[in-house]
């Protein structure tokens, strides 16, 4: 069913009295345009790069008719890497949107308040101090992000509630302390181990395989579905806690669920490919400006995040073909300028 709401065309999916999902018309058109852009960029990433593959050869490989070399480059190297960039870009962006919505602050992003640094700490402890493998490293990164998140929320809570600015300041402090611990762990390691750990810590999509992508897809699908289910009650929270409570909303349950889902999305992405900064920070803000809304826009945010991370990975691979950069370095370089602009803008407002 379609209706107008404050001049915006809204599509209701489900019963009229209590729809499962509300889809804004402008957001739907924007998502379509963004996903067309993602597909075009993915096609470019498939046949371009250091290995010379023509579009016809790439298409043949995708249809299962290529030679061994083309199949290896297209199907084993590039395809899972492209899909992983799209998937994790969407996960990081949705996580950023959830935390920015909860804190009511554009700086309330999981990479700013230390969750990714905590994941890196967990991974370093296993990689360099305990000597675990890739699976153990992923689990440690996941646990590190979750423990850091609960530590930040515990230190920033006051009388059972968490305030946005307090959460951000505590998160930045915890992140700085964990960064120092990470440097100390790297200094105690051998040169080879430190280089390996630093490459992972820079956020790297190289070496992504189909089993890795399948594991990330299954894990992230659970949190993405949960985030979509939480989008409607979180919009009610934006109006105000008293109003949401009066409508029968269990505010505390929604907040706790949103925190768990947001942590799960960012911790899973970090555990898979290492910490990738600024996607979670920038994508929700860009999406809100595109849809001209201050509310939670998970669909456009996920599409913007997927496009940003895929674009950053394409640039990282082609800026120096003989020595490709980790994608995290590109996102930090671009995101640093955006972060500076955001800080200056917030400073002028206060």
mmCIF file of N, CA and C in Angstrom, residues 23 56 88 177 323 329:
data_model
loop_
_atom_site.group_PDB
_atom_site.id
_atom_site.type_symbol
_atom_site.label_atom_id
_atom_site.label_comp_id
_atom_site.label_asym_id
_atom_site.label_seq_id
_atom_site.Cartn_x
_atom_site.Cartn_y
_atom_site.Cartn_z
ATOM 1 N N UNK A 23 8.761 1.734 3.543
ATOM 2 C CA UNK A 23 9.793 2.031 2.547
ATOM 3 C C UNK A 23 9.522 3.395 1.953
ATOM 4 N N UNK A 56 35.207 -9.904 -22.382
ATOM 5 C CA UNK A 56 34.662 -11.142 -22.944
ATOM 6 C C UNK A 56 35.187 -12.355 -22.184
ATOM 7 N N UNK A 88 30.821 -6.408 3.529
ATOM 8 C CA UNK A 88 31.349 -5.786 4.742
ATOM 9 C C UNK A 88 31.154 -4.272 4.742
ATOM 10 N N UNK A 177 43.934 4.057 24.727
ATOM 11 C CA UNK A 177 44.676 3.138 25.598
ATOM 12 C C UNK A 177 44.942 1.804 24.887
ATOM 13 N N UNK A 323 52.396 -3.054 -6.136
ATOM 14 C CA UNK A 323 52.351 -3.188 -4.679
ATOM 15 C C UNK A 323 51.038 -2.605 -4.166
ATOM 16 N N UNK A 329 43.979 1.625 4.365
ATOM 17 C CA UNK A 329 44.779 2.843 4.215
ATOM 18 C C UNK A 329 44.045 3.851 3.348
#
